[in-house]
């Protein structure tokens, strides 16, 4: 039965975002986000905004709170305090509206191992409300081409290599053409060629989307991001362009600047 | 309902679903024949229904243990709850998918009903109410299993705990326990325990008696457990 069969016969709730000049491109606003796990404060007052067209690189040592912050923006985790807003919708108040606008690649690139690639992508597309058969097929064909999955599309996900699994994860994240893309370590486990492919793909999509990606690879930030946020022990240390970040210490590599910044806080 | 479809077909994507169905079928029919389906010479499914709750105690947790535990273990729960789907929809869809699978298992036992119809002249109303009772018992057990599954990452733990709870809930009102406690416990307590027991309610339904107290017992229990399931998942 088509999903629209029982649709409420009134216009959908309009976007509540006030398009005042200069702010209409703001896709994601994170305001003083805090997350406690018991006594441990994983994320401590993180604030930033992202506009359409931005690719934000989220950097930080392991356990810095990158994934937790991303999960709070997607609505998977509830913040202890603070708000995250996507396209004018508050994650806490309108989680469904927010989730419709986000494509998310989880860190583990989780999927259902016994499903084939096509079955899995069809499931995600249907759960995302793409009910029309023709539209579903064209979306499916589109992401399969974009993520180079054609040769494995009828194979069970459990039999795929890590690189292919990662690309299946990216494919499910972009299948509904979301306005906001949140990618937790999208190039993790890929070989250099595949990394290059995924970066190219991300860059190609960035014009009409706001993209957040977390990574350990600093050249990646330099290569594709136009903003970098460094987070350590739950706090934002740096929020600037990669060029400005590199210019902090002339002559040094981006790696060295990163080490210096994050080590300081460990010792302090 | 994409989730329902995915969960239901998921049982047939791996051999596990077929194995569970086959074992269930063999156990039910085997026990029915063993407990004198032919030798009693009566056209009824009593010998099928009497041991049925005891088989369901094992069968239902085996079907339901994976519902949430597997998603939590593999991390795909992150995927599930970043889809634009409310937790309530997810809980109900998963429950119904597992219930539909159990329905298939119960449908397989129609073979015995048909045999009975061929050999004799059974009271179809009684058989019908017996199947309703079996389905209601199954849904109550399944909702208990779903809660256990949502509480842990480990399917085995979910299985063992839900078997224990279902077993306890069934034993509570059994004649066996009544005899055991008969001398020491007050009758009022025993009556109360019987009121909460699966065995007593199911026994009355398999005799063709669909009474309100049994119906409401199953429905309230199922809905309450699904409610708890939702709270556990949203946590």
Short mmCIF file of C-alpha atoms in Angstrom, two decimals:
data_model
loop_
_atom_site.label_atom_id
_atom_site.label_comp_id
_atom_site.label_asym_id
_atom_site.label_seq_id
_atom_site.Cartn_x
_atom_site.Cartn_y
_atom_site.Cartn_z
CA UNK A 1 0.00 0.00 0.00
CA UNK A 2 1.46 3.40 -0.89
CA UNK A 3 2.58 5.39 2.05
CA UNK A 4 0.46 8.38 1.06
CA UNK A 5 -2.78 6.43 1.33
CA UNK A 6 -3.48 7.58 4.88
CA UNK A 7 -1.75 10.92 4.58
CA UNK A 8 -3.26 13.74 6.56
CA UNK A 9 -5.14 15.87 4.03
CA UNK A 10 -3.56 19.13 5.11
CA UNK A 11 -0.42 20.86 3.90
CA UNK A 12 2.70 19.80 5.68
CA UNK A 13 3.96 21.90 8.54
CA UNK A 14 5.97 24.70 6.96
CA UNK A 15 9.62 25.18 7.70
CA UNK A 16 9.71 27.34 10.80
CA UNK A 17 13.10 28.81 10.00
CA UNK A 18 12.89 32.56 9.50
CA UNK A 19 14.78 33.32 6.30
CA UNK A 20 16.25 36.62 7.35
CA UNK A 21 19.01 37.80 5.02
CA UNK A 22 22.33 36.18 5.58
CA UNK A 23 21.04 33.27 7.59
CA UNK A 24 18.99 31.29 5.09
CA UNK A 25 21.90 29.04 4.23
CA UNK A 26 22.42 27.96 7.80
CA UNK A 27 21.69 24.23 7.75
CA UNK A 28 22.90 22.98 11.11
CA UNK A 29 23.12 24.97 14.32
CA UNK A 30 24.60 23.37 17.39
CA UNK A 31 24.26 25.36 20.58
CA UNK A 32 26.11 24.51 23.80
CA UNK A 33 25.62 20.78 23.39
CA UNK A 34 26.45 18.70 26.47
CA UNK A 35 26.38 14.94 26.89
CA UNK A 36 27.10 13.12 30.13
CA UNK A 37 27.64 9.38 30.42
CA UNK A 38 27.21 8.88 34.14
CA UNK A 39 29.88 11.09 35.68
CA UNK A 40 31.88 11.34 32.48
CA UNK A 41 31.22 14.46 30.42
CA UNK A 42 31.79 13.29 26.85
CA UNK A 43 30.75 16.50 25.14
CA UNK A 44 31.11 19.78 26.98
CA UNK A 45 29.38 22.82 25.51
CA UNK A 46 30.04 22.36 21.80
CA UNK A 47 28.64 25.12 19.57
CA UNK A 48 28.98 25.72 15.83
CA UNK A 49 26.92 26.40 12.72
CA UNK A 50 27.26 25.01 9.22
CA UNK A 51 25.98 26.53 6.01
CA UNK A 52 24.95 24.93 2.79
CA UNK A 53 28.02 24.17 0.72
CA UNK A 54 30.27 23.68 3.74
CA UNK A 55 32.34 20.60 4.30
CA UNK A 56 33.24 20.56 7.95
CA UNK A 57 36.09 18.36 9.09
CA UNK A 58 35.69 17.13 12.62
CA UNK A 59 39.04 16.26 14.14
CA UNK A 60 40.17 15.06 17.49
CA UNK A 61 41.88 12.25 19.36
CA UNK A 62 39.93 9.03 19.98
CA UNK A 63 37.30 9.53 22.65
CA UNK A 64 37.24 13.28 22.17
CA UNK A 65 33.48 13.36 21.66
CA UNK A 66 33.31 13.56 17.86
CA UNK A 67 31.00 10.60 17.37
CA UNK A 68 28.87 11.57 20.37
CA UNK A 69 28.35 15.06 18.96
CA UNK A 70 27.43 13.64 15.57
CA UNK A 71 25.02 11.16 17.11
CA UNK A 72 23.30 13.97 18.98
CA UNK A 73 22.81 15.94 15.76
CA UNK A 74 21.26 12.89 14.09
CA UNK A 75 18.85 12.46 16.98
CA UNK A 76 20.19 9.03 17.94
CA UNK A 77 21.40 10.30 21.32
CA UNK A 78 19.53 12.81 23.45
CA UNK A 79 21.70 15.68 24.65
CA UNK A 80 22.00 16.24 28.41
CA UNK A 81 21.60 19.93 27.67
CA UNK A 82 21.89 22.31 24.74
CA UNK A 83 20.17 22.15 21.37
CA UNK A 84 20.90 21.03 17.85
CA UNK A 85 18.85 22.45 14.99
CA UNK A 86 18.74 21.13 11.45
CA UNK A 87 17.07 23.25 8.78
CA UNK A 88 15.13 25.05 11.51
CA UNK A 89 13.88 21.90 13.25
CA UNK A 90 14.99 21.17 16.80
CA UNK A 91 16.25 17.61 17.16
CA UNK A 92 14.60 17.23 20.56
CA UNK A 93 11.19 18.52 19.42
CA UNK A 94 10.91 17.32 15.80
CA UNK A 95 13.21 14.30 15.59
CA UNK A 96 11.37 12.85 12.60
CA UNK A 97 11.67 16.06 10.55
CA UNK A 98 15.36 16.27 11.39
CA UNK A 99 15.99 12.63 10.51
CA UNK A 100 14.31 13.11 7.13
CA UNK A 101 16.87 15.77 6.26
CA UNK A 102 19.96 13.91 7.40
CA UNK A 103 21.97 11.15 5.81
CA UNK A 104 24.15 9.40 8.35
CA UNK A 105 27.03 6.99 8.01
CA UNK A 106 27.62 5.33 11.41
CA UNK A 107 31.15 4.70 12.53
CA UNK A 108 30.86 0.91 12.26
CA UNK A 109 29.22 1.32 8.81
CA UNK A 110 26.58 -0.94 10.27
CA UNK A 111 24.24 -2.86 8.06
CA UNK A 112 22.31 -6.11 8.12
CA UNK A 113 24.88 -8.73 7.12
CA UNK A 114 22.50 -11.29 5.68
CA UNK A 115 20.87 -8.84 3.25
CA UNK A 116 22.19 -8.25 -0.24
CA UNK A 117 23.31 -4.75 -1.20
CA UNK A 118 20.18 -4.12 -3.25
CA UNK A 119 17.88 -5.48 -0.54
CA UNK A 120 19.53 -3.31 2.07
CA UNK A 121 19.44 -0.13 0.00
CA UNK A 122 15.82 -0.80 -0.95
CA UNK A 123 14.93 -1.22 2.72
CA UNK A 124 16.59 2.08 3.65
CA UNK A 125 14.92 3.89 0.76
CA UNK A 126 11.50 2.52 1.67
CA UNK A 127 11.98 3.34 5.34
CA UNK A 128 12.93 6.85 4.22
CA UNK A 129 9.54 7.13 2.58
CA UNK A 130 10.49 6.61 -1.08
CA UNK A 131 7.47 4.49 -1.99
CA UNK A 132 7.19 5.12 -5.72
CA UNK A 133 8.70 2.15 -7.60
CA UNK A 134 10.20 4.18 -10.45
CA UNK A 135 11.70 6.76 -8.15
CA UNK A 136 13.09 4.05 -5.91
CA UNK A 137 14.72 2.28 -8.84
CA UNK A 138 16.26 5.45 -10.20
CA UNK A 139 17.64 6.41 -6.77
CA UNK A 140 19.00 2.92 -6.36
CA UNK A 141 20.68 2.98 -9.77
CA UNK A 142 22.06 6.42 -9.01
CA UNK A 143 23.76 5.52 -5.71
CA UNK A 144 25.02 2.21 -7.09
CA UNK A 145 26.80 4.10 -9.85
CA UNK A 146 28.04 6.86 -7.56
CA UNK A 147 29.47 4.43 -5.01
CA UNK A 148 30.75 1.89 -7.59
CA UNK A 149 28.68 -0.96 -6.21
CA UNK A 150 27.54 -2.42 -9.50
CA UNK A 151 29.74 -5.50 -9.34
CA UNK A 152 28.54 -6.53 -5.87
CA UNK A 153 24.92 -5.45 -5.85
CA UNK A 154 23.44 -8.94 -5.49
CA UNK A 155 25.94 -10.16 -2.91
CA UNK A 156 25.23 -10.46 0.79
CA UNK A 157 26.80 -7.62 2.75
CA UNK A 158 28.56 -10.06 5.11
CA UNK A 159 30.61 -11.36 2.19
CA UNK A 160 31.89 -7.95 1.14
CA UNK A 161 35.30 -6.49 1.89
CA UNK A 162 35.58 -3.58 4.27
CA UNK A 163 35.95 -1.10 1.42
CA UNK A 164 32.73 -2.24 -0.22
CA UNK A 165 30.89 -2.26 3.11
CA UNK A 166 31.97 1.30 3.72
CA UNK A 167 30.69 2.30 0.30
CA UNK A 168 27.37 0.55 1.00
CA UNK A 169 27.21 2.72 4.12
CA UNK A 170 27.82 5.87 2.09
CA UNK A 171 25.25 4.74 -0.47
CA UNK A 172 22.51 4.32 2.17
CA UNK A 173 23.39 7.74 3.59
CA UNK A 174 22.87 9.55 0.27
CA UNK A 175 20.02 7.52 -1.19
CA UNK A 176 17.37 10.10 -0.24
CA UNK A 177 19.52 13.05 -1.39
CA UNK A 178 19.65 14.64 2.08
CA UNK A 179 20.37 18.28 2.75
CA UNK A 180 22.71 17.40 5.59
CA UNK A 181 25.23 14.60 5.43
CA UNK A 182 26.93 13.32 8.57
CA UNK A 183 29.74 10.88 7.92
CA UNK A 184 31.59 9.25 10.79
CA UNK A 185 35.02 8.32 9.43
CA UNK A 186 33.90 7.79 5.84
CA UNK A 187 37.32 6.75 4.55
CA UNK A 188 38.19 4.43 7.42
CA UNK A 189 39.43 1.08 6.15
CA UNK A 190 39.68 2.08 2.51
CA UNK A 191 42.77 1.79 0.35
CA UNK A 192 44.27 4.99 -1.05
CA UNK A 193 42.41 4.71 -4.35
CA UNK A 194 39.11 4.17 -2.62
CA UNK A 195 39.82 7.05 -0.26
CA UNK A 196 40.37 9.25 -3.26
CA UNK A 197 37.09 8.08 -4.79
CA UNK A 198 35.09 8.75 -1.63
CA UNK A 199 36.64 12.20 -1.25
CA UNK A 200 35.80 13.02 -4.85
CA UNK A 201 32.25 11.85 -4.25
CA UNK A 202 31.91 13.99 -1.12
CA UNK A 203 33.27 17.03 -2.88
CA UNK A 204 30.98 16.54 -5.85
CA UNK A 205 27.95 16.48 -3.58
CA UNK A 206 28.93 19.41 -1.42
CA UNK A 207 27.45 22.26 -3.49
CA UNK A 208 23.86 21.88 -2.28
CA UNK A 209 24.48 20.13 1.03
CA UNK A 210 26.00 20.76 4.40
CA UNK A 211 28.46 17.99 5.18
CA UNK A 212 30.06 17.04 8.47
CA UNK A 213 32.72 14.38 8.44
CA UNK A 214 34.97 13.11 11.16
CA UNK A 215 38.37 11.72 10.43
CA UNK A 216 41.78 10.92 11.82
CA UNK A 217 43.50 11.73 8.58
CA UNK A 218 44.63 15.29 8.58
CA UNK A 219 45.48 15.54 4.89
CA UNK A 220 41.91 14.64 4.22
CA UNK A 221 40.80 17.79 5.96
CA UNK A 222 43.26 19.79 3.97
CA UNK A 223 42.14 18.15 0.74
CA UNK A 224 38.39 18.51 0.93
CA UNK A 225 37.16 20.54 3.91
CA UNK A 226 36.60 24.26 3.95
CA UNK A 227 36.35 24.32 7.72
CA UNK A 228 38.01 22.42 10.48
CA UNK A 229 36.86 21.93 14.04
CA UNK A 230 39.19 20.32 16.52
CA UNK A 231 37.56 18.84 19.54
CA UNK A 232 39.33 17.43 22.55
CA UNK A 233 37.89 16.19 25.83
CA UNK A 234 34.48 17.35 24.71
CA UNK A 235 35.49 20.97 24.02
CA UNK A 236 36.01 22.81 20.76
CA UNK A 237 39.64 23.95 20.55
CA UNK A 238 39.75 25.28 17.02
CA UNK A 239 37.12 26.39 14.51
CA UNK A 240 38.66 27.88 11.38
CA UNK A 241 39.63 27.20 7.78
CA UNK A 242 42.29 24.55 7.10
CA UNK A 243 44.56 27.27 5.70
CA UNK A 244 44.30 29.37 8.84
CA UNK A 245 44.83 26.26 10.92
CA UNK A 246 48.00 25.40 9.07
CA UNK A 247 49.20 29.00 9.32
CA UNK A 248 49.23 28.76 13.10
CA UNK A 249 52.74 27.45 12.88
CA UNK A 250 54.39 28.38 9.62
CA UNK A 251 56.38 25.63 8.03
CA UNK A 252 54.90 22.90 10.19
CA UNK A 253 52.67 20.18 8.79
CA UNK A 254 49.04 20.07 9.71
CA UNK A 255 49.89 16.93 11.72
CA UNK A 256 52.32 18.81 13.91
CA UNK A 257 49.89 21.61 14.65
CA UNK A 258 47.29 19.04 15.61
CA UNK A 259 49.65 17.18 17.94
CA UNK A 260 50.75 20.35 19.62
CA UNK A 261 47.19 21.50 20.24
CA UNK A 262 45.81 18.25 21.55
CA UNK A 263 48.83 17.32 23.61
CA UNK A 264 48.79 20.62 25.43
CA UNK A 265 45.38 19.91 26.88
CA UNK A 266 46.40 16.46 28.01
CA UNK A 267 49.30 17.87 29.98
CA UNK A 268 47.47 20.91 31.30
CA UNK B 1 5.77 -1.08 6.46
CA UNK B 2 9.38 -1.48 5.41
CA UNK B 3 10.50 -2.58 8.89
CA UNK B 4 7.85 -5.26 9.09
CA UNK B 5 8.82 -6.53 5.66
CA UNK B 6 12.52 -6.51 6.45
CA UNK B 7 12.11 -8.26 9.80
CA UNK B 8 9.69 -10.86 8.50
CA UNK B 9 11.75 -11.74 5.44
CA UNK B 10 14.82 -11.66 7.67
CA UNK B 11 13.68 -14.93 9.23
CA UNK B 12 13.97 -16.60 5.85
CA UNK B 13 17.27 -15.02 4.82
CA UNK B 14 19.24 -17.38 7.00
CA UNK B 15 18.68 -21.06 7.79
CA UNK B 16 17.79 -20.16 11.39
CA UNK B 17 14.16 -19.45 10.57
CA UNK B 18 13.66 -22.75 8.80
CA UNK B 19 15.40 -24.68 11.56
CA UNK B 20 13.23 -23.08 14.23
CA UNK B 21 10.06 -23.84 12.25
CA UNK B 22 11.09 -27.43 11.62
CA UNK B 23 11.99 -28.09 15.26
CA UNK B 24 8.76 -26.49 16.43
CA UNK B 25 6.71 -28.56 14.02
CA UNK B 26 8.36 -31.82 14.99
CA UNK B 27 8.01 -31.07 18.69
CA UNK B 28 4.32 -30.13 18.49
CA UNK B 29 3.23 -32.99 16.31
CA UNK B 30 5.52 -35.45 18.05
CA UNK B 31 4.19 -34.57 21.48
CA UNK B 32 0.62 -34.66 20.23
CA UNK B 33 1.06 -38.17 18.89
CA UNK B 34 3.01 -39.27 21.92
CA UNK B 35 0.39 -38.04 24.34
CA UNK B 36 -2.23 -40.22 22.71
CA UNK B 37 -3.73 -38.45 19.72
CA UNK B 38 -4.79 -41.79 18.20
CA UNK B 39 -5.21 -43.98 21.25
CA UNK B 40 -7.75 -41.73 22.91
CA UNK B 41 -10.14 -42.17 20.04
CA UNK B 42 -11.61 -38.72 20.26
CA UNK B 43 -11.96 -36.15 17.46
CA UNK B 44 -10.30 -33.23 19.17
CA UNK B 45 -6.97 -31.47 19.28
CA UNK B 46 -6.65 -31.77 23.06
CA UNK B 47 -3.46 -33.73 22.74
CA UNK B 48 -2.08 -30.92 20.57
CA UNK B 49 -3.14 -28.04 22.80
CA UNK B 50 -2.33 -29.44 26.23
CA UNK B 51 1.45 -29.49 25.81
CA UNK B 52 1.45 -26.44 23.52
CA UNK B 53 2.16 -23.71 26.14
CA UNK B 54 5.24 -25.64 27.26
CA UNK B 55 6.59 -25.75 23.74
CA UNK B 56 5.81 -22.08 23.20
CA UNK B 57 7.89 -21.26 26.29
CA UNK B 58 10.95 -22.31 24.30
CA UNK B 59 9.80 -21.57 20.75
CA UNK B 60 8.76 -17.95 21.25
CA UNK B 61 11.98 -16.74 22.91
CA UNK B 62 13.91 -18.52 20.14
CA UNK B 63 11.99 -16.48 17.58
CA UNK B 64 12.04 -13.18 19.47
CA UNK B 65 15.50 -13.10 21.05
CA UNK B 66 17.10 -11.48 18.03
CA UNK B 67 14.61 -8.62 17.70
CA UNK B 68 16.67 -5.96 19.47
CA UNK B 69 19.74 -7.75 20.79
CA UNK B 70 21.08 -8.32 17.29
CA UNK B 71 20.60 -4.70 16.28
CA UNK B 72 22.38 -3.54 19.40
CA UNK B 73 25.27 -5.95 18.95
CA UNK B 74 25.90 -5.12 15.29
CA UNK B 75 25.36 -1.39 15.79
CA UNK B 76 22.63 -1.31 13.16
CA UNK B 77 20.35 0.15 15.83
CA UNK B 78 22.09 3.43 15.05
CA UNK B 79 20.89 3.09 11.52
CA UNK B 80 17.38 2.18 12.59
CA UNK B 81 16.97 5.20 14.84
CA UNK B 82 18.43 7.68 12.42
CA UNK B 83 15.74 6.71 9.93
CA UNK B 84 12.66 8.94 10.10
CA UNK B 85 10.72 6.34 12.06
CA UNK B 86 9.31 6.74 15.55
CA UNK B 87 10.33 4.23 18.24
CA UNK B 88 6.70 3.21 18.58
CA UNK B 89 6.50 2.24 14.91
CA UNK B 90 9.72 0.28 15.19
CA UNK B 91 8.59 -1.60 18.31
CA UNK B 92 5.20 -2.50 16.85
CA UNK B 93 6.58 -3.42 13.42
CA UNK B 94 9.19 -5.76 14.87
CA UNK B 95 6.63 -7.34 17.20
CA UNK B 96 4.15 -7.94 14.39
CA UNK B 97 6.82 -9.37 12.12
CA UNK B 98 7.87 -11.93 14.72
CA UNK B 99 4.20 -12.68 15.48
CA UNK B 100 3.55 -13.30 11.79
CA UNK B 101 6.45 -15.74 11.73
CA UNK B 102 5.01 -17.54 14.76
CA UNK B 103 1.66 -17.54 12.97
CA UNK B 104 3.28 -19.52 10.16
CA UNK B 105 4.57 -21.99 12.74
CA UNK B 106 1.09 -22.44 14.16
CA UNK B 107 -0.44 -22.72 10.69
CA UNK B 108 1.82 -25.70 10.03
CA UNK B 109 0.02 -27.56 12.80
CA UNK B 110 -3.24 -27.31 10.83
CA UNK B 111 -2.12 -30.58 9.31
CA UNK B 112 -3.20 -32.29 12.51
CA UNK B 113 -6.52 -30.46 12.48
CA UNK B 114 -7.14 -31.63 8.92
CA UNK B 115 -6.26 -35.18 9.87
CA UNK B 116 -8.77 -34.93 12.67
CA UNK B 117 -11.39 -33.60 10.27
CA UNK B 118 -10.70 -36.50 7.92
CA UNK B 119 -10.81 -39.16 10.61
CA UNK B 120 -13.68 -37.89 12.66
CA UNK B 121 -16.04 -35.04 13.24
CA UNK B 122 -14.35 -32.52 15.54
CA UNK B 123 -15.90 -29.39 16.99
CA UNK B 124 -14.30 -26.73 14.77
CA UNK B 125 -15.35 -23.98 17.16
CA UNK B 126 -13.24 -25.51 19.90
CA UNK B 127 -10.29 -25.89 17.57
CA UNK B 128 -10.69 -22.29 16.42
CA UNK B 129 -10.73 -20.94 19.96
CA UNK B 130 -7.73 -23.11 20.77
CA UNK B 131 -5.76 -21.48 17.98
CA UNK B 132 -6.87 -18.02 19.12
CA UNK B 133 -5.64 -18.93 22.59
CA UNK B 134 -2.34 -20.17 21.17
CA UNK B 135 -1.87 -16.94 19.22
CA UNK B 136 -2.66 -14.82 22.29
CA UNK B 137 -0.28 -16.82 24.47
CA UNK B 138 2.34 -16.46 21.76
CA UNK B 139 1.90 -12.68 21.58
CA UNK B 140 2.18 -12.33 25.36
CA UNK B 141 5.34 -14.47 25.46
CA UNK B 142 6.72 -12.59 22.48
CA UNK B 143 6.24 -9.19 24.08
CA UNK B 144 8.07 -10.47 27.19
CA UNK B 145 10.88 -11.75 24.96
CA UNK B 146 11.04 -8.43 23.12
CA UNK B 147 11.60 -6.58 26.39
CA UNK B 148 14.37 -9.01 27.41
CA UNK B 149 15.94 -8.65 23.99
CA UNK B 150 15.88 -4.86 24.24
CA UNK B 151 17.65 -5.01 27.59
CA UNK B 152 20.74 -6.84 26.39
CA UNK B 153 23.18 -7.07 23.51
CA UNK B 154 23.43 -10.79 23.91
CA UNK B 155 20.85 -13.02 22.23
CA UNK B 156 21.61 -15.98 24.49
CA UNK B 157 20.96 -13.94 27.61
CA UNK B 158 17.75 -12.61 26.08
CA UNK B 159 16.69 -16.18 25.31
CA UNK B 160 17.46 -17.64 28.74
CA UNK B 161 15.86 -14.81 30.69
CA UNK B 162 12.69 -14.79 28.63
CA UNK B 163 12.38 -18.58 28.90
CA UNK B 164 12.70 -18.24 32.68
CA UNK B 165 10.05 -15.53 32.87
CA UNK B 166 7.61 -17.38 30.59
CA UNK B 167 8.20 -20.61 32.49
CA UNK B 168 7.64 -18.94 35.83
CA UNK B 169 4.49 -17.21 34.60
CA UNK B 170 3.11 -20.52 33.34
CA UNK B 171 4.05 -22.54 36.41
CA UNK B 172 2.55 -19.99 38.76
CA UNK B 173 -0.98 -21.29 38.45
CA UNK B 174 -0.35 -24.91 37.58
CA UNK B 175 -2.07 -27.69 39.49
CA UNK B 176 1.36 -28.99 40.30
CA UNK B 177 2.24 -25.86 42.27
CA UNK B 178 -1.20 -25.80 43.87
CA UNK B 179 -0.64 -29.30 45.21
CA UNK B 180 2.79 -28.38 46.36
CA UNK B 181 1.62 -25.30 48.24
CA UNK B 182 -1.84 -26.62 48.99
CA UNK B 183 -1.32 -27.29 52.68
CA UNK B 184 0.73 -24.22 53.56
CA UNK B 185 -0.68 -21.39 51.43
CA UNK B 186 -4.12 -19.80 51.82
CA UNK B 187 -6.63 -20.65 49.10
CA UNK B 188 -7.04 -16.99 48.22
CA UNK B 189 -3.39 -16.77 47.28
CA UNK B 190 -3.63 -19.87 45.13
CA UNK B 191 -6.68 -18.47 43.36
CA UNK B 192 -4.84 -15.23 42.76
CA UNK B 193 -1.86 -17.04 41.28
CA UNK B 194 -4.15 -19.01 39.01
CA UNK B 195 -5.61 -15.76 37.80
CA UNK B 196 -2.18 -14.67 36.61
CA UNK B 197 -1.26 -17.97 35.06
CA UNK B 198 -0.89 -18.67 31.38
CA UNK B 199 -1.70 -22.32 31.74
CA UNK B 200 -5.14 -21.79 33.26
CA UNK B 201 -6.19 -19.17 30.70
CA UNK B 202 -4.95 -21.23 27.81
CA UNK B 203 -6.58 -24.38 29.13
CA UNK B 204 -9.96 -22.68 29.17
CA UNK B 205 -9.50 -21.36 25.64
CA UNK B 206 -8.46 -24.73 24.27
CA UNK B 207 -11.71 -26.12 25.66
CA UNK B 208 -13.59 -23.60 23.55
CA UNK B 209 -14.19 -21.03 26.23
CA UNK B 210 -13.19 -17.51 25.16
CA UNK B 211 -13.78 -15.59 28.34
CA UNK B 212 -13.22 -11.92 28.91
CA UNK B 213 -10.79 -12.40 31.77
CA UNK B 214 -8.47 -14.52 29.62
CA UNK B 215 -8.69 -12.14 26.66
CA UNK B 216 -8.01 -9.08 28.77
CA UNK B 217 -5.20 -10.89 30.59
CA UNK B 218 -3.36 -11.54 27.33
CA UNK B 219 -4.05 -8.18 25.76
CA UNK B 220 -3.12 -6.12 28.82
CA UNK B 221 0.06 -8.11 29.32
CA UNK B 222 1.08 -7.77 25.66
CA UNK B 223 0.38 -4.04 25.52
CA UNK B 224 2.12 -3.42 28.83
CA UNK B 225 5.24 -5.24 27.67
CA UNK B 226 5.28 -3.37 24.36
CA UNK B 227 5.02 -0.16 26.38
CA UNK B 228 7.98 -1.20 28.51
CA UNK B 229 9.82 -2.15 25.34
CA UNK B 230 9.31 1.36 24.00
CA UNK B 231 10.60 2.95 27.20
CA UNK B 232 13.65 0.67 27.27
CA UNK B 233 14.44 1.48 23.64
CA UNK B 234 14.01 5.23 23.99
CA UNK B 235 16.01 5.40 27.21
#
